[in-house]
PDB file of C-alpha atoms and ligand atoms in Angstrom:
ATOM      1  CA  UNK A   1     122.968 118.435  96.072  1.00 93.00           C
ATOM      2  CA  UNK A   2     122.850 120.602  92.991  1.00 96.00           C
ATOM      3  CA  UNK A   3     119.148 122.114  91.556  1.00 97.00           C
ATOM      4  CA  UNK A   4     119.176 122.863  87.798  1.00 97.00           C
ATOM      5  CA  UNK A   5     117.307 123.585  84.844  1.00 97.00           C
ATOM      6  CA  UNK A   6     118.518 120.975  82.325  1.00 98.00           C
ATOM      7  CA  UNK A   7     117.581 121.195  78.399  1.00 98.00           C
ATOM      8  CA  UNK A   8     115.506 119.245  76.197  1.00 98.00           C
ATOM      9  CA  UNK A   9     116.908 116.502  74.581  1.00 98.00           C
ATOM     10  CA  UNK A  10     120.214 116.079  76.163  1.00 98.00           C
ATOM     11  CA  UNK A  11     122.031 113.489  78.057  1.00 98.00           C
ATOM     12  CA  UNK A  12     120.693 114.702  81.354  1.00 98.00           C
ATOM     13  CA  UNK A  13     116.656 114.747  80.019  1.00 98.00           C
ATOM     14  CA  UNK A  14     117.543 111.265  78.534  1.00 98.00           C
ATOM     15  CA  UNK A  15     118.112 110.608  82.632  1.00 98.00           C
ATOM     16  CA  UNK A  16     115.079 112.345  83.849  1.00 98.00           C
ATOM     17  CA  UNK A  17     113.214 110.749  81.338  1.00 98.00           C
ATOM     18  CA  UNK A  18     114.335 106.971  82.598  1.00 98.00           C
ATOM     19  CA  UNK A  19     113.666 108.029  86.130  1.00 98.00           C
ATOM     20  CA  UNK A  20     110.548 109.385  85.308  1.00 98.00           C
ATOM     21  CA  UNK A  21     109.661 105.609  83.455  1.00 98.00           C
ATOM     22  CA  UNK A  22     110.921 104.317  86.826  1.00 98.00           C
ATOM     23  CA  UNK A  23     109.667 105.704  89.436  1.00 98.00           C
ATOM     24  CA  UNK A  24     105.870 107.054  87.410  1.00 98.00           C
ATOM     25  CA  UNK A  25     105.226 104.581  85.257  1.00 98.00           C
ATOM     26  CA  UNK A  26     107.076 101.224  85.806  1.00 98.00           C
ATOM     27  CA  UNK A  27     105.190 100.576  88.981  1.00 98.00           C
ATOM     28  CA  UNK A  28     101.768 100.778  87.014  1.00 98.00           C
ATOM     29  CA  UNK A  29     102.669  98.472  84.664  1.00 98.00           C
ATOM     30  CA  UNK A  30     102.686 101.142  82.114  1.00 98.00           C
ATOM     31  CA  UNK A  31     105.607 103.155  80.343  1.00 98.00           C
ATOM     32  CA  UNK A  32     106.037 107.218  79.222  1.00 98.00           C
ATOM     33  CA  UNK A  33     103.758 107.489  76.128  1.00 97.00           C
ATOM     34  CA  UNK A  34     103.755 109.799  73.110  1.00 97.00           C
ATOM     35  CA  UNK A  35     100.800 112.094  74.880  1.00 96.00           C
ATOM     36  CA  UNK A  36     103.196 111.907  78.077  1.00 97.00           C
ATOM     37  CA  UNK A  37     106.456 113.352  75.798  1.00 98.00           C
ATOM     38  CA  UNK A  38     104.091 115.483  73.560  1.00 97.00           C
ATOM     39  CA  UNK A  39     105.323 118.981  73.714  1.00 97.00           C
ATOM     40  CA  UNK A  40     108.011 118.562  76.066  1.00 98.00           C
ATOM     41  CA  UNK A  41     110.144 120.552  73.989  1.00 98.00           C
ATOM     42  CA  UNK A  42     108.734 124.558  75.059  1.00 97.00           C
ATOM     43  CA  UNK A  43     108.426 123.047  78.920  1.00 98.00           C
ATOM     44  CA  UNK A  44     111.147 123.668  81.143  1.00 98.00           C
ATOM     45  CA  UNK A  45     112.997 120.461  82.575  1.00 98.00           C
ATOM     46  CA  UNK A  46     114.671 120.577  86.157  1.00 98.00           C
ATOM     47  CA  UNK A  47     116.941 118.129  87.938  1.00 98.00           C
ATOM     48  CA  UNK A  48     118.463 117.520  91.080  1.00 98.00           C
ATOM     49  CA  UNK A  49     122.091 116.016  90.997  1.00 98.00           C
ATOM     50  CA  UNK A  50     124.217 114.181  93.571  1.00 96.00           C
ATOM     51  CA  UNK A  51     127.472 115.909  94.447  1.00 95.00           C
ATOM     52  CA  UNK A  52     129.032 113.185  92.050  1.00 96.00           C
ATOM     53  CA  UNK A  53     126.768 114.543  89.802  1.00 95.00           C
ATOM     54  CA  UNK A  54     124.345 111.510  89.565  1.00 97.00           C
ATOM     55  CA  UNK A  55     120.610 112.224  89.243  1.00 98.00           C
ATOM     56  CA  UNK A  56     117.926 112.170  91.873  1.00 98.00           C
ATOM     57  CA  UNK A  57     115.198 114.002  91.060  1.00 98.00           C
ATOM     58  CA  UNK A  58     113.431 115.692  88.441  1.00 98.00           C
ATOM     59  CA  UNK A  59     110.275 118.081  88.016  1.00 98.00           C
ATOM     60  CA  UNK A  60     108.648 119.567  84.844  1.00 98.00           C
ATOM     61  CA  UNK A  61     107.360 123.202  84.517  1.00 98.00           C
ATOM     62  CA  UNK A  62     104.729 123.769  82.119  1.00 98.00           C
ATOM     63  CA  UNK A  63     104.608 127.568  81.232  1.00 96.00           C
ATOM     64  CA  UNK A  64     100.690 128.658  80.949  1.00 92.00           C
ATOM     65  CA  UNK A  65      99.505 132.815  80.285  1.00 88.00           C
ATOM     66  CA  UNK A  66      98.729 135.527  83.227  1.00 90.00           C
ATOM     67  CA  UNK A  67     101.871 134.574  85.065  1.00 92.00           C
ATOM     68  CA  UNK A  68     100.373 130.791  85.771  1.00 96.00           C
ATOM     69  CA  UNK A  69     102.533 127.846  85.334  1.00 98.00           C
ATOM     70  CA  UNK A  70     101.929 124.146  86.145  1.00 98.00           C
ATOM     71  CA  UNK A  71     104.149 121.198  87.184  1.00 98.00           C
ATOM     72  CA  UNK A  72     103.846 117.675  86.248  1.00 98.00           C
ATOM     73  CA  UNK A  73     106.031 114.736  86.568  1.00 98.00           C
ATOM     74  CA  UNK A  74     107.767 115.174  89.414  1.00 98.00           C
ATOM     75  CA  UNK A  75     109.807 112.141  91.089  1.00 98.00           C
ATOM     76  CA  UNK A  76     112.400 111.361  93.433  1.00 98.00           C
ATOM     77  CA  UNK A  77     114.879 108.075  93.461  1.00 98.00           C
ATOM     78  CA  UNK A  78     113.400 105.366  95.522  1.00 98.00           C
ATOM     79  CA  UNK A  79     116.459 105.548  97.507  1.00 97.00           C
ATOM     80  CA  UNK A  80     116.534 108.919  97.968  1.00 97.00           C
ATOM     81  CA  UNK A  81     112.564 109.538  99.072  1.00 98.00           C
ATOM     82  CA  UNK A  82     111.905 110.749 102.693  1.00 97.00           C
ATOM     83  CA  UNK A  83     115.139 112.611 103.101  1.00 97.00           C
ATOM     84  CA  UNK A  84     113.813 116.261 102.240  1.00 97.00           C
ATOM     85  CA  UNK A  85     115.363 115.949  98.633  1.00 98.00           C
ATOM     86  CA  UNK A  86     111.448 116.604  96.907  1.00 98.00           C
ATOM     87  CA  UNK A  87     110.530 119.535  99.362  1.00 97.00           C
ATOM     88  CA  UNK A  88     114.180 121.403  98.948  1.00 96.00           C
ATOM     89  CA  UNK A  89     113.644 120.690  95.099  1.00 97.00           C
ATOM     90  CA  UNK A  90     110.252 122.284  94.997  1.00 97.00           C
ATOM     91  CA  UNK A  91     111.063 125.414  97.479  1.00 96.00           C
ATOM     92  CA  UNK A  92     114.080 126.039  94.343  1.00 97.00           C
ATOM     93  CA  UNK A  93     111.646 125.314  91.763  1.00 98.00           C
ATOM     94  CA  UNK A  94     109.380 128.145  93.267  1.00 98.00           C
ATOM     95  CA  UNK A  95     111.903 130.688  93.458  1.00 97.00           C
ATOM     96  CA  UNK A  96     113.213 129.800  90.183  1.00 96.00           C
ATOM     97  CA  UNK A  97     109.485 130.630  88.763  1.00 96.00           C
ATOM     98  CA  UNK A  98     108.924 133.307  90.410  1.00 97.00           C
ATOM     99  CA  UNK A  99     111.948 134.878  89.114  1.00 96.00           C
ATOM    100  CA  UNK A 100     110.786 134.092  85.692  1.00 95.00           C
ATOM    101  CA  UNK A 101     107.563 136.197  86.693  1.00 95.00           C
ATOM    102  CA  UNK A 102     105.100 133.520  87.299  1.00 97.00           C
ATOM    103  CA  UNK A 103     102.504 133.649  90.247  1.00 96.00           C
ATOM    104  CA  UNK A 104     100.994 130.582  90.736  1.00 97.00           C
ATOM    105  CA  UNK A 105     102.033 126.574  90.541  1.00 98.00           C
ATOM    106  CA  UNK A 106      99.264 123.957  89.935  1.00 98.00           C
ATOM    107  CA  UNK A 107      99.985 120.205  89.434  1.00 98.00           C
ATOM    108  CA  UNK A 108      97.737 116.869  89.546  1.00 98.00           C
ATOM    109  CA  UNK A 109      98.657 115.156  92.545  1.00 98.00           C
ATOM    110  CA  UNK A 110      98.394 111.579  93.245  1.00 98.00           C
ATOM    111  CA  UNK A 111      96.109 111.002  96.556  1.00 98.00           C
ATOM    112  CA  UNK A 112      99.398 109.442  98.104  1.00 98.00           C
ATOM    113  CA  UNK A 113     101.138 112.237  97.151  1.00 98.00           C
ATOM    114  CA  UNK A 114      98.838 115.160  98.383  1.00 98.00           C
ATOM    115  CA  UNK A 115     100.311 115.524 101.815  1.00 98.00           C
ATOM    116  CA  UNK A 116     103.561 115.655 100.966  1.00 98.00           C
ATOM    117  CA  UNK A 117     102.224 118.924  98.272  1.00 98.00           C
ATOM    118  CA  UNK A 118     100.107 120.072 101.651  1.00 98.00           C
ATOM    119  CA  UNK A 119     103.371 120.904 103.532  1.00 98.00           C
ATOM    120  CA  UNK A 120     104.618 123.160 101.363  1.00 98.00           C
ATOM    121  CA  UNK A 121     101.257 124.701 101.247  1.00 98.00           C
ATOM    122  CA  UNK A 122      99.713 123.530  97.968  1.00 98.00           C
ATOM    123  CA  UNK A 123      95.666 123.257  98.040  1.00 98.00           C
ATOM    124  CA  UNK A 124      93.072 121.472  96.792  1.00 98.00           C
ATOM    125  CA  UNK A 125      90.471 122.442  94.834  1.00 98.00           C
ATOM    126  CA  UNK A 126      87.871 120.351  92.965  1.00 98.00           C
ATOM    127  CA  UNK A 127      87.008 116.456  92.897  1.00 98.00           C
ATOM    128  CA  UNK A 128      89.377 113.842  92.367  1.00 98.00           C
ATOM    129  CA  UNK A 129      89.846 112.480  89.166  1.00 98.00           C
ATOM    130  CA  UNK A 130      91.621 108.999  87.470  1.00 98.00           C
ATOM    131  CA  UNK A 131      94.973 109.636  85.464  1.00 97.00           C
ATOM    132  CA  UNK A 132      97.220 106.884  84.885  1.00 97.00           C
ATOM    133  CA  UNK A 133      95.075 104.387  86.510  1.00 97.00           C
ATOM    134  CA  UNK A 134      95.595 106.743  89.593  1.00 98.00           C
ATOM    135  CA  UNK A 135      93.268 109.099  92.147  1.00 98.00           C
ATOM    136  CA  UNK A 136      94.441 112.576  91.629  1.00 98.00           C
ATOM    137  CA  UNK A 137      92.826 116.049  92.926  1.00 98.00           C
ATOM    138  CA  UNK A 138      93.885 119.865  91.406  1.00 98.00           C
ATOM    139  CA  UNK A 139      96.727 121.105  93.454  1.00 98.00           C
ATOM    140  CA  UNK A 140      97.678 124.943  93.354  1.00 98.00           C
ATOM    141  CA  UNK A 141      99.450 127.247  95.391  1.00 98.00           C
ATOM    142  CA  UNK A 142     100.195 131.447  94.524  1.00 97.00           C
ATOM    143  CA  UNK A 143     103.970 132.430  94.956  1.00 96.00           C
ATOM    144  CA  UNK A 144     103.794 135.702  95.877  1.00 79.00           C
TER     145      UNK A 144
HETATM  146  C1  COA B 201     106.124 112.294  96.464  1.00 83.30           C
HETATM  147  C2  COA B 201     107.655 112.436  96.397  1.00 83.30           C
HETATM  148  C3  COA B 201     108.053 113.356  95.250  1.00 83.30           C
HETATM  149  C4  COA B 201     108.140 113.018  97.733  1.00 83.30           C
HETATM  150  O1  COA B 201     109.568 113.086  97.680  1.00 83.30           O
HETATM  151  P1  COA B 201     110.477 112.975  98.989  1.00 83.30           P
HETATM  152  O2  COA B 201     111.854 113.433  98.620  1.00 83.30           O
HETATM  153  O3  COA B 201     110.342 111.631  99.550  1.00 83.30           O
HETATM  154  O4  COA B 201     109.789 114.027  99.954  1.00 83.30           O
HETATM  155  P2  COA B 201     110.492 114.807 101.163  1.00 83.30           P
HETATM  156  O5  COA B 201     111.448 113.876 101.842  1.00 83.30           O
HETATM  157  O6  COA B 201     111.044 116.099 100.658  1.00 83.30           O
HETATM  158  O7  COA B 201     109.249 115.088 102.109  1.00 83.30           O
HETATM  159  C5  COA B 201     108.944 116.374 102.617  1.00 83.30           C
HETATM  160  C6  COA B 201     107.871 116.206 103.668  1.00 83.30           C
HETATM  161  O8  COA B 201     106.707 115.612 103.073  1.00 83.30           O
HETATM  162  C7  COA B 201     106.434 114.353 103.705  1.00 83.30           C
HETATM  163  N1  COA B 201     106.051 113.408 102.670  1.00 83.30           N
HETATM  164  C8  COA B 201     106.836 112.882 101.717  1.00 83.30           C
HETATM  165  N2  COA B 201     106.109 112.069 100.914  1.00 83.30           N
HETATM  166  C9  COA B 201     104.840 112.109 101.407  1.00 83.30           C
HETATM  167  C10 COA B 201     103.633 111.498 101.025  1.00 83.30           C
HETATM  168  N3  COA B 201     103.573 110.688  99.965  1.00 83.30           N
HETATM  169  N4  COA B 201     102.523 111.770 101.741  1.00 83.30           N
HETATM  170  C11 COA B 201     102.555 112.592 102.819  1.00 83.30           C
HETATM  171  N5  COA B 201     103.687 113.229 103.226  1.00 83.30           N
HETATM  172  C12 COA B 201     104.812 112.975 102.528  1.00 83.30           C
HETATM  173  C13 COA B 201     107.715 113.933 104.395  1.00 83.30           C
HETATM  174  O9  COA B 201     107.474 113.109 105.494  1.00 83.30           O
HETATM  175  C14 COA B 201     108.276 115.276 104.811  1.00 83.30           C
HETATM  176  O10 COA B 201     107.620 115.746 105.974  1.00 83.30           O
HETATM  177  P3  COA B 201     108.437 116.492 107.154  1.00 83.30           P
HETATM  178  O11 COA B 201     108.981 117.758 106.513  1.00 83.30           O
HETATM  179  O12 COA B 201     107.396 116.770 108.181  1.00 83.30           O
HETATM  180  O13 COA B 201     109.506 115.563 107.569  1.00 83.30           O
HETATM  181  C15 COA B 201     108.351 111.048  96.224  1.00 83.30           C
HETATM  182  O14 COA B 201     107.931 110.190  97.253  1.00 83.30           O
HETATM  183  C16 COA B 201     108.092 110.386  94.889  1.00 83.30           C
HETATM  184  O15 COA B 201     108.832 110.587  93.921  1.00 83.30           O
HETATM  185  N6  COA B 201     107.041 109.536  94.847  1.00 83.30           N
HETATM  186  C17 COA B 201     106.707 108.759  93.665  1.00 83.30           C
HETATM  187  C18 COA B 201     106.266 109.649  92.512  1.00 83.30           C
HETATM  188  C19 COA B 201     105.148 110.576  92.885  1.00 83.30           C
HETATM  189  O16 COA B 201     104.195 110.214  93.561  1.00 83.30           O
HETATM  190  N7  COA B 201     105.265 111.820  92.398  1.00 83.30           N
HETATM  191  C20 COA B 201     104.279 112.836  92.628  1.00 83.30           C
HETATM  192  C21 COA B 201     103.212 112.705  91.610  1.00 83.30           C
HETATM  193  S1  COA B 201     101.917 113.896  91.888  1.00 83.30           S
END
C-alpha cells in the first residue's frame, strides 16, 4: 500500500472523486454536488494505492488558520473496509499535517462512523447534526 498526496484535477482526483460518488453518495441515493466540489482546488487531496497502483482510499484536508485543519470525505473501497487500510491512512495523514505545521484535525463524522474516528482518539464535541440525509457529531483531535 502506497499513501500520497495526489493533485487537483488529475487522473488520480478524477478516481477519488468516483470513489468518493461510490462509496458517500451512491448509497444515499444522491451524487457529489457543486457545494460538495466547491473549492476543492486550495484543499489538499490524498490517496491510498494498491501495490498495482489501483486506488483504495481517499481523504480530503481542508487547510483552516492557527495551525487548524479539517478533513472531510474520507472513504475506503467496499472491498477493502475492515482491514486497517482507513486507520493506517489516517495515522499518515496526521503525520503528513503535522509536518506541514498544523495542530489539530476536525471532521463531521457519520454516527456509524464515530467509533472507528474514537480509536484513533478523535472526540466529540457538540450535538449531532443532519448532513447528507445523515446523523453526524463534531469530531476533533490535537496532533501534538
Ligand atoms: C469508516 C471507514 C473509513 C473505515 O475504514 P476501514 O478501512 O474499514 O477501517 P479500519 O479497517 O482501518 O478500522 C480501524 C478500526 O476501526 C474499527 N472500525 C472500522 N469501521 C468502524 C465503524 N464504522 N464503527 C466502529 N468501528 C469501526 C475497526 O474494527 C478497527 O478496529 P480494530 O483496530 O480494533 O480492529 C470505511 O468503513 C468507509 O469508507 N465507510 C463508508 C464511508 C464513511 O462512512 N466515511 C466516513 C465519513 S465521516
Amino acid at each position: 500500500m502506497n499513501f500520497r498526496q495526489i493533485e487537483y484535477g488529475s487522473a488520480e482526483y478524477d478516481a477519488a472523486r468516483e470513489l468518493r460518488e461510490a462509496v458517500l453518495r451512491a448509497p444515499l441515493g444522491l451524487s457529489l454536488s457543486a457545494n460538495d466540489l466547491r473549492g476543492e482546488e486550495h484543499q489538499l487531496h490524498y490517496a491510498l494505492f494498491t501495490g498495482t497502483d489501483e486506488l483504495v482510499g481517499c481523504v480530503i484536508v481542508v487547510p483552516a488558520s492557527d495551525g487548524q485543519a479539517r478533513i472531510r470525505q474520507m472513504a475506503i473501497a467496499p472491498v477493502h473496509q475492515r482491514q486497517g487500510l482507513a486507520s493506517r491512512m489516517m495515522l499518515e495523514l496526521e503525520a503528513n499535517v503535522i509536518a506541514r505545521g498544523f495542530c489539530s484535525l476536525s471532521l463531521h463524522a457519520r454516527r456509524s462512523a464515530i467509533g472507528f474516528y474514537q480509536k484513533l482518539g478523535y472526540e466529540c464535541s457538540g450535538g449531532e447534526f443532519i448532513e447528507v440525509t445523515l446523523p453526524h457529531r463534531k469530531m476533533s483531535k490535537r496532533l501534538t
